[in-house]
CSV table of C-alpha atoms in Angstrom, one decimal:
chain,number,residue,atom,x,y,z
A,1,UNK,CA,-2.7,23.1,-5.7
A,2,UNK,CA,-6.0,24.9,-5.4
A,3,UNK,CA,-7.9,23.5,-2.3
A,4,UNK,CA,-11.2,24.5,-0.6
A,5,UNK,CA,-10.9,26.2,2.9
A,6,UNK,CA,-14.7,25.7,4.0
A,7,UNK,CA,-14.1,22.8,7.2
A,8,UNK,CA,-16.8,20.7,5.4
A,9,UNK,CA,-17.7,17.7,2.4
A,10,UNK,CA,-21.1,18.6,1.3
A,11,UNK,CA,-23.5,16.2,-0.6
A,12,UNK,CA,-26.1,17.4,-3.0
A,13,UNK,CA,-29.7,16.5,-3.4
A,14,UNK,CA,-30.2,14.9,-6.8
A,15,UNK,CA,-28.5,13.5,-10.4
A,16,UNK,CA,-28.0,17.0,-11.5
A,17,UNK,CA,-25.9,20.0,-9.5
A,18,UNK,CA,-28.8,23.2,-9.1
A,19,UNK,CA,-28.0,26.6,-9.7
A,20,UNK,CA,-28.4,27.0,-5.7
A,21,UNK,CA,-26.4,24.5,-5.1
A,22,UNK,CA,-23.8,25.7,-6.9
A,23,UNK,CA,-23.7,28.9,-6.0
A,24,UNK,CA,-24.1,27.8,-2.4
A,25,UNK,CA,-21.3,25.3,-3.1
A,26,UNK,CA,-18.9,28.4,-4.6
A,27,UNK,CA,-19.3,30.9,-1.4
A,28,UNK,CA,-19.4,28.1,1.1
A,29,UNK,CA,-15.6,26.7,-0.6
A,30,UNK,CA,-16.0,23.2,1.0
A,31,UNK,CA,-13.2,20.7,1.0
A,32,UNK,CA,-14.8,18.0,-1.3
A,33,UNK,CA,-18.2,16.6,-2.3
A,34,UNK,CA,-20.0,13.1,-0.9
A,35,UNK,CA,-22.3,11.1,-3.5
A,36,UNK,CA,-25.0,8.6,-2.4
A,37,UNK,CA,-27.7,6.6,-4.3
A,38,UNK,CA,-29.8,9.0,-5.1
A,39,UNK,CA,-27.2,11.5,-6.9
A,40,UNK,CA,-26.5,7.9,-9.1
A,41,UNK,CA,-28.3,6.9,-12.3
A,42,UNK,CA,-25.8,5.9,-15.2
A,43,UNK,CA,-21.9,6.8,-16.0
A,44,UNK,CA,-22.4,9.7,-18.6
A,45,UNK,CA,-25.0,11.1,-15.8
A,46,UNK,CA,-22.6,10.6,-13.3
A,47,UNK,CA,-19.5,12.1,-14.9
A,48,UNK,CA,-21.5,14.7,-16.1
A,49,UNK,CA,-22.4,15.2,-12.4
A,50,UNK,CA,-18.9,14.7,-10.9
A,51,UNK,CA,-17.2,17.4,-13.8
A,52,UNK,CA,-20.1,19.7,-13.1
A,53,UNK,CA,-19.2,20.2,-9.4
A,54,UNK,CA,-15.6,20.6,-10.0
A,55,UNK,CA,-16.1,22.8,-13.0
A,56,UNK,CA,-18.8,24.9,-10.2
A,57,UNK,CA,-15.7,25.6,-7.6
A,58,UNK,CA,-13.0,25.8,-10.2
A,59,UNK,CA,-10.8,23.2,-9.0
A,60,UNK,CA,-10.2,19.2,-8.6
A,61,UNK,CA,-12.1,19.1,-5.6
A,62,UNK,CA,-12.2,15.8,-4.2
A,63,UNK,CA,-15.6,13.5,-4.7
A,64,UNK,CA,-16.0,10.6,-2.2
A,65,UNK,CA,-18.4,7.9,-2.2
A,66,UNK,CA,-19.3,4.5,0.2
A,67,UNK,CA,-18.4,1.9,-2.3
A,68,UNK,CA,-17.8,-0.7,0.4
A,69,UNK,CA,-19.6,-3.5,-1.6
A,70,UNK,CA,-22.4,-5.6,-0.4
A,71,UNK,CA,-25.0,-3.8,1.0
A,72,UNK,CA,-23.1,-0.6,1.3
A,73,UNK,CA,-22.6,0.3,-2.4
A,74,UNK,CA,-23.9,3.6,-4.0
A,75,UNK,CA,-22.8,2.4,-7.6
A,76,UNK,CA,-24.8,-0.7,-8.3
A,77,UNK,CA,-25.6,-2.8,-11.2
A,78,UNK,CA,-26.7,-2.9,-14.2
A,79,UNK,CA,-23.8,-0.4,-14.9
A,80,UNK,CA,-21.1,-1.2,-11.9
A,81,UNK,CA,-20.2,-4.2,-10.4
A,82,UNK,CA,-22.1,-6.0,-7.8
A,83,UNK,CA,-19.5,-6.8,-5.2
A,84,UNK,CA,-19.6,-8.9,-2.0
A,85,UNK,CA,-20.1,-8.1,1.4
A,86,UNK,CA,-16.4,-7.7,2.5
A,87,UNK,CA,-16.4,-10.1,5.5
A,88,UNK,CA,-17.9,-12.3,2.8
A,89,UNK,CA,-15.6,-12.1,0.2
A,90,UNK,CA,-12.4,-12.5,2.7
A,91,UNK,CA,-13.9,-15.8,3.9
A,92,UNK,CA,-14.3,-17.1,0.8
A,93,UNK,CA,-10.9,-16.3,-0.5
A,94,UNK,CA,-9.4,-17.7,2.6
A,95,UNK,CA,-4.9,-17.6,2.3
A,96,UNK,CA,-5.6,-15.6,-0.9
A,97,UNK,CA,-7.7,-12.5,0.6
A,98,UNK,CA,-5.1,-10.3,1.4
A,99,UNK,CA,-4.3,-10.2,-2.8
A,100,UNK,CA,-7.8,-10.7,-3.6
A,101,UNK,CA,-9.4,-7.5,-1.5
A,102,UNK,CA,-6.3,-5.6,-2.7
A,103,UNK,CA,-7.4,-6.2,-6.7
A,104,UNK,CA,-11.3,-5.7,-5.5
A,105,UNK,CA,-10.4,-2.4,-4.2
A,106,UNK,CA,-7.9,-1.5,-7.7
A,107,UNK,CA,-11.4,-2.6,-9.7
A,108,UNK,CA,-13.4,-0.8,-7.6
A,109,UNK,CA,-11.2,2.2,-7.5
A,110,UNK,CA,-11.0,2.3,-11.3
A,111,UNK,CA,-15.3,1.9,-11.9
A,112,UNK,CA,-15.0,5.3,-9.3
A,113,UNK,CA,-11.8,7.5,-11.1
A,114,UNK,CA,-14.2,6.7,-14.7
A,115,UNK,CA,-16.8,8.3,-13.0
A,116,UNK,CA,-15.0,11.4,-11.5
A,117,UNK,CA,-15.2,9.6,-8.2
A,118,UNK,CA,-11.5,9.5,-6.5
A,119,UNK,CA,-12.3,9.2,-2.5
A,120,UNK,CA,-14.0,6.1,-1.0
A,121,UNK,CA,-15.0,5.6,2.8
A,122,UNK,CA,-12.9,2.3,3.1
A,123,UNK,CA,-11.5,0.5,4.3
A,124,UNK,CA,-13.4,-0.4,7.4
A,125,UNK,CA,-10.9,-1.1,10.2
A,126,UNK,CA,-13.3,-1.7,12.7
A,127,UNK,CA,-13.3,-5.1,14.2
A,128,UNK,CA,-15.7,-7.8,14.1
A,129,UNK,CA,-17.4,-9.2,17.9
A,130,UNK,CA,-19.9,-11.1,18.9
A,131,UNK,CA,-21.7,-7.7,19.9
A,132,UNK,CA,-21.1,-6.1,16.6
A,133,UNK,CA,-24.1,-4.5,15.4
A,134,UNK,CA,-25.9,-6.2,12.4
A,135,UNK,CA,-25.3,-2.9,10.2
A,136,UNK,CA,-21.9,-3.2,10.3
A,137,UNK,CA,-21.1,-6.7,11.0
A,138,UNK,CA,-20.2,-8.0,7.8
A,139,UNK,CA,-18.7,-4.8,6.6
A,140,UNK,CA,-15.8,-6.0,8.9
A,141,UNK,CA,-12.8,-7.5,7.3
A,142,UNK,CA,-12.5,-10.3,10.1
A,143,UNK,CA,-12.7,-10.8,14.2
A,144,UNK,CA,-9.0,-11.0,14.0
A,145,UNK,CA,-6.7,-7.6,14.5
A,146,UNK,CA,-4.0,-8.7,12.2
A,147,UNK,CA,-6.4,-9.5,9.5
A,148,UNK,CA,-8.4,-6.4,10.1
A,149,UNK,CA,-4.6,-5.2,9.4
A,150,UNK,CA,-3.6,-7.1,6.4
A,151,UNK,CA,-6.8,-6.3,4.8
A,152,UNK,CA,-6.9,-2.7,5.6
A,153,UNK,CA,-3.7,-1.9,4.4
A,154,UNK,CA,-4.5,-4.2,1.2
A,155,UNK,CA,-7.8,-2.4,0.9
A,156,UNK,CA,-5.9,1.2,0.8
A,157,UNK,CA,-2.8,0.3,-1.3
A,158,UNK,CA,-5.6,-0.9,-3.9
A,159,UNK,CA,-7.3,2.2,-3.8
A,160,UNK,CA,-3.8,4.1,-3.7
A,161,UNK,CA,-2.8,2.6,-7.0
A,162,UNK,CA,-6.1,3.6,-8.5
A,163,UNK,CA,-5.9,6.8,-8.3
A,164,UNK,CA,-8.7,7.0,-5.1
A,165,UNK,CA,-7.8,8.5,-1.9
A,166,UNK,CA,-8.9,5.8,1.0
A,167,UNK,CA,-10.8,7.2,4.1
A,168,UNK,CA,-10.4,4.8,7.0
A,169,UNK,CA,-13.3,4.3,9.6
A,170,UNK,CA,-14.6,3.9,12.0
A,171,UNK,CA,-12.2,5.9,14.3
A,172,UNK,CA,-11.1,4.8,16.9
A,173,UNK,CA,-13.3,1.4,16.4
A,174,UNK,CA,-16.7,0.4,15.9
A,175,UNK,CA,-16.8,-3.2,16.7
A,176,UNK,CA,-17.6,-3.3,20.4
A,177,UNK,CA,-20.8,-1.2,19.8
A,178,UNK,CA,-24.2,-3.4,20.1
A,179,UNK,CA,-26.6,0.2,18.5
A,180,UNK,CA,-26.4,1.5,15.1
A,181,UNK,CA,-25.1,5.0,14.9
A,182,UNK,CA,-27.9,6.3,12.3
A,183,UNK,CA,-30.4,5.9,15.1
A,184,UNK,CA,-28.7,5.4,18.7
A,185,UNK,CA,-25.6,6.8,20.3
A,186,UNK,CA,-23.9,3.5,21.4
A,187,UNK,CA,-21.4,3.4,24.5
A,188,UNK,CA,-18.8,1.0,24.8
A,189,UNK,CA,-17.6,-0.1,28.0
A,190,UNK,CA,-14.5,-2.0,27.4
A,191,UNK,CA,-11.3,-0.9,29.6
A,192,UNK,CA,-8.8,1.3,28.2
A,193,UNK,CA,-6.1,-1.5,28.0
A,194,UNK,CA,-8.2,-3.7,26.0
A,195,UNK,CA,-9.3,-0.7,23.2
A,196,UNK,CA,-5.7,0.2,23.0
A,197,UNK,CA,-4.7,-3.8,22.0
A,198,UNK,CA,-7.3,-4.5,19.8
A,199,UNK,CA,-9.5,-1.4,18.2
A,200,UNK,CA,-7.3,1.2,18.2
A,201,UNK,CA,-4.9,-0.9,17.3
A,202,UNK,CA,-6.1,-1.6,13.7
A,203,UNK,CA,-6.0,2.2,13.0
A,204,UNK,CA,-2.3,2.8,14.7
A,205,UNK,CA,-1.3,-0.2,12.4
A,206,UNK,CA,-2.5,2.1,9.3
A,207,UNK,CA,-1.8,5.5,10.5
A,208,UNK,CA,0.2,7.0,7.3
A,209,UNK,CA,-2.8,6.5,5.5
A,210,UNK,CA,-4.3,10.0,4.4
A,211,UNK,CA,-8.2,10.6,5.6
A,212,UNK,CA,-10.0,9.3,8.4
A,213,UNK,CA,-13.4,9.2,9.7
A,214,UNK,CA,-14.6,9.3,13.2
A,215,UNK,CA,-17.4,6.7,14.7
A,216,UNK,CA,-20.2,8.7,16.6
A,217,UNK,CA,-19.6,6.6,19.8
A,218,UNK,CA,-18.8,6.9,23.5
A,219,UNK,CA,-15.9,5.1,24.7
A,220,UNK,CA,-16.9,5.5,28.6
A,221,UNK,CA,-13.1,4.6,29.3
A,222,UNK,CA,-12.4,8.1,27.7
A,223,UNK,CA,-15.5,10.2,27.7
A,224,UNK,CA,-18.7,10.8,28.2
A,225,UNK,CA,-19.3,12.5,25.0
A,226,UNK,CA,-19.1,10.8,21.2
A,227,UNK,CA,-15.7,10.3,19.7
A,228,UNK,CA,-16.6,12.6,16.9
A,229,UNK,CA,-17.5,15.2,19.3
A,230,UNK,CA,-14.3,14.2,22.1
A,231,UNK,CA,-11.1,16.5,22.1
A,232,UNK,CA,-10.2,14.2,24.5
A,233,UNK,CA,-10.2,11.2,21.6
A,234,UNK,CA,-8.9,13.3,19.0
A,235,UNK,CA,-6.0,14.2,21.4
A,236,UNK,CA,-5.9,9.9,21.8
A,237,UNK,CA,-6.0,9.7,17.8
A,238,UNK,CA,-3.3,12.1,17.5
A,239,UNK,CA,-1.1,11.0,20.3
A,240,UNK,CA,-1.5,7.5,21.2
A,241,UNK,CA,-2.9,6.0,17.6
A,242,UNK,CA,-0.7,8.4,15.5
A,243,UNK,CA,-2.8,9.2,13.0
A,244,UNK,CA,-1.7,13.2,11.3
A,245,UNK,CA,-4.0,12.8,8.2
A,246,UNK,CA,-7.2,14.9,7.6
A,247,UNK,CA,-9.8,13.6,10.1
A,248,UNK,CA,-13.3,13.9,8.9
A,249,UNK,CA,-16.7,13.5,11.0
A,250,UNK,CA,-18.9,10.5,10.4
A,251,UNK,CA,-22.1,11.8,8.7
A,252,UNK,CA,-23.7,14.9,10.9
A,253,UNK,CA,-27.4,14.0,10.2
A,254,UNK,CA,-26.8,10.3,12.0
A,255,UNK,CA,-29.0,10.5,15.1
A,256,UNK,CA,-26.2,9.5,17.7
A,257,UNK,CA,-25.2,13.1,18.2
A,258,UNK,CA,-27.9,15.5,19.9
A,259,UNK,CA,-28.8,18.8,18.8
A,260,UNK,CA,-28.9,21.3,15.9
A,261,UNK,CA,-26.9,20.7,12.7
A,262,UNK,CA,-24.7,23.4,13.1
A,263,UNK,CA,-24.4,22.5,16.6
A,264,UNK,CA,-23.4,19.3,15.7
A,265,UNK,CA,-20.9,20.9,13.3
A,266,UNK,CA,-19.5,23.1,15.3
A,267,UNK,CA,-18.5,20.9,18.6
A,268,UNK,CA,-17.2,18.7,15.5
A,269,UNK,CA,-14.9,20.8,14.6
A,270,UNK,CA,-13.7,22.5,18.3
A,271,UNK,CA,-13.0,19.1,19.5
A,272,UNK,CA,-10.4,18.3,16.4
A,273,UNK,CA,-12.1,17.2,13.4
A,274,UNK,CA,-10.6,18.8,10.3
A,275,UNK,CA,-13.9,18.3,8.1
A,276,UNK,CA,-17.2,18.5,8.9
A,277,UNK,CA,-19.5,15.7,6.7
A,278,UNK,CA,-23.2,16.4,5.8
A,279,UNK,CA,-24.5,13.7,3.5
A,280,UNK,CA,-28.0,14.5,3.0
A,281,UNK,CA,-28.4,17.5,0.1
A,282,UNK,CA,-30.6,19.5,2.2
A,283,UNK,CA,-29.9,23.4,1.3
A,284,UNK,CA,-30.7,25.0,4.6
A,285,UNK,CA,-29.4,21.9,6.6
A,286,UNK,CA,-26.3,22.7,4.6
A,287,UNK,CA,-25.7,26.4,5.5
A,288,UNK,CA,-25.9,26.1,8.7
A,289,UNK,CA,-23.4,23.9,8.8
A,290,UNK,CA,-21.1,25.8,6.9
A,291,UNK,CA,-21.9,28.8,8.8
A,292,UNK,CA,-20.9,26.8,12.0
A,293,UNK,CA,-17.9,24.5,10.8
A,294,UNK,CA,-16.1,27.7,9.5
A,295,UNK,CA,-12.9,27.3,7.7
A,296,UNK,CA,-10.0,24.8,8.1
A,297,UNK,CA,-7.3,26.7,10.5
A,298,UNK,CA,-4.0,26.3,9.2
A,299,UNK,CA,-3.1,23.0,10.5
A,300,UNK,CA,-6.2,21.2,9.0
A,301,UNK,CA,-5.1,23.2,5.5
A,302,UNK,CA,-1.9,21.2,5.8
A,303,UNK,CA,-3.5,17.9,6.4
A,304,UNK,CA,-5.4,18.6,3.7
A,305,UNK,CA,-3.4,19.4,1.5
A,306,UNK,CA,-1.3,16.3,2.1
A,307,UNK,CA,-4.5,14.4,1.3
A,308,UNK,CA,-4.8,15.5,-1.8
A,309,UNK,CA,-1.4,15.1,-2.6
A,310,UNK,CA,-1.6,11.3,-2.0
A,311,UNK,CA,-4.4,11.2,-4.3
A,312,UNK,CA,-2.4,10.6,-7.8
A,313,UNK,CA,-3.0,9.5,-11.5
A,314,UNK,CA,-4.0,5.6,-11.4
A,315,UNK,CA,-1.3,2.9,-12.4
A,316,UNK,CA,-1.3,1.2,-15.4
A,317,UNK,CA,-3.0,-2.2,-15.4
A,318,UNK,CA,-4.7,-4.5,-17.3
A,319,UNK,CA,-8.0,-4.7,-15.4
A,320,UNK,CA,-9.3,-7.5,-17.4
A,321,UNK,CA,-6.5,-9.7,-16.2
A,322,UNK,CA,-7.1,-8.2,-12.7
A,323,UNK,CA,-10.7,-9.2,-12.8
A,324,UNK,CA,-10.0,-12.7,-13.6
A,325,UNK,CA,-7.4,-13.2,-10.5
A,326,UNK,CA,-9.9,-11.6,-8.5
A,327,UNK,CA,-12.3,-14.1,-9.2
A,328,UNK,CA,-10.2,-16.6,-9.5
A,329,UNK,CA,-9.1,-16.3,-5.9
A,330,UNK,CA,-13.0,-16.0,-5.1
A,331,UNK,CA,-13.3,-19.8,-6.5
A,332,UNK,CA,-16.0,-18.1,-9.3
A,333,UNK,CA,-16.8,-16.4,-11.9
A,334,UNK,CA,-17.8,-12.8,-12.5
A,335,UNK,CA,-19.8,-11.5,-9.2
């Protein structure tokens, strides 16, 4: 399988690839490709888009997106489907949810593979507290670890059977943190005993799963620095939680970490992260991140290519019939 060795998942700055980008995108070899809003306008666009990066490296390079649903949702209506908030949607479903966020993520996954899309940044295993952070709050599945569980691992083996490789976050846990990431670097305080029973234990409870993403967050039980940016928490993702998947960063450009982008990128990578993420399309932002992520080492290569091993041809399905037992477990019709 032909795989990218640049350490990095690049976005790109508009509806259409660039001749820079691409030849920036061919000598810098990253991993995969991130989409956001403002790469989205309608499907032929966007499979136009998604084939034209792939057909720019040569190769079925992976192409994530945040298709959470609710308010974090990069392919919106009129031409995708408008989904719930995810806290939302398991409330409503109540005994059902487990089934019902398992066919949300098998529709979801199959709007994404007709698009050229087959990675999404879910689920979200990071659990739900009174101090939970409005921007994240009801991305959460639940305040409850075992249905954080049930609904992560329902979540993923939706997205598996799609065809769409699932990217776990916020590793090691998100929940406890009061600031938002994209502006603040939040610190939690809770003892070591308590993140081990609760946060880190909705990602040990999923750790076959094949990506990961870290939360840009200091865990003062652990470190002084953010997990992202921590070999001390990698060393506590590998050991304790488990996880030997491809571990990306959470999005570079988020103002929690300090100093330069390749900076950033490069105390990324030395503490353990196998990928380096820079969402943002910005040329010479990119470069020198690429210039300071470097290539995968061989061990990253491996989890790599295990990743894109998982990600396989979707199963067959009626999605019509899927739809209505989605709704139906919803208690309504079409969201």
């Amino acid at each position: 399988m032909s795989m990218g060795r640049g350490a990095t998942i690049f976005g790109l700055a508009g509806a259409a690839l660039t001749a820079d980008e691409a030849a920036f995108f061919r000598d810098a070899d990253p991993f995969g490709f991130i989409l956001f809003a403002r790469n989205v306008e309608t499907p032929a666009q966007l499979a136009r888009l998604t084939a034209d990066l792939r057909a720019c490296m040569g190769r079925d390079a992976p192409v994530f997106v945040d298709q959470e649903g609710g308010r974090v949702q990069r392919l919106r209506a009129p031409h995708w489907t408008e989904w719930l908030p995810p806290r939302d949607a398991v409330a409503q479903a109540g005994a059902g949810a487990a089934r019902m966020m398992w066919l949300r993520a098998r529709l979801i996954g199959a709007e994404l593979r007709a698009a050229g899309i087959d990675g999404n940044c879910a689920p979200c295993l990071d659990i739900a507290t009174e101090n939970t952070h409005p921007f994240l709050k009801n991305r959460c599945y639940g305040e409850d670890l075992a249905q954080v569980i049930a609904m992560g691992r329902a979540t993923a083996d939706g997205h598996l059977a799609a065809g769409v490789l699932p990217v776990m976050k916020h590793m090691p846990g998100h929940g406890r943190a009061a600031g938002d990431t994209h502006h603040d670097l939040p610190t939690v305080n809770a003892d070591a005993d308590t993140l081990r029973r609760s946060d880190f234990a909705a990602f040990k409870a999923l750790n076959d799963l094949p990506l990961a993403m870290t939360a840009h967050i200091v865990y003062a039980a652990f470190d002084s620095e953010p997990s992202t940016c921590s070999a001390r928490m990698t060393r506590l993702i590998r050991d304790e939680i488990g996880f030997q998947g491809l571990l990306m960063s959470d999005d570079l450009n988020m103002q929690a970490l300090s100093g330069t982008l390749g900076e950033r990128a490069a105390r990324a990578v030395a503490a353990g992260c196998d990928i380096a993420l820079h969402c943002k399309g910005d040329l010479a932002e990119m470069q020198a991140v690429a210039a300071a992520a470097g290539q995968m080492g061989p061990e990253a290569q491996a989890r790599a290519a295990a990743a894109l091993a998982a990600r396989c041809a979707p199963q067959e399905a009626d999605l019509a019939a899927l739809q209505v037992e989605h709704d139906a477990l919803l208690g309504q019709g079409h969201v």
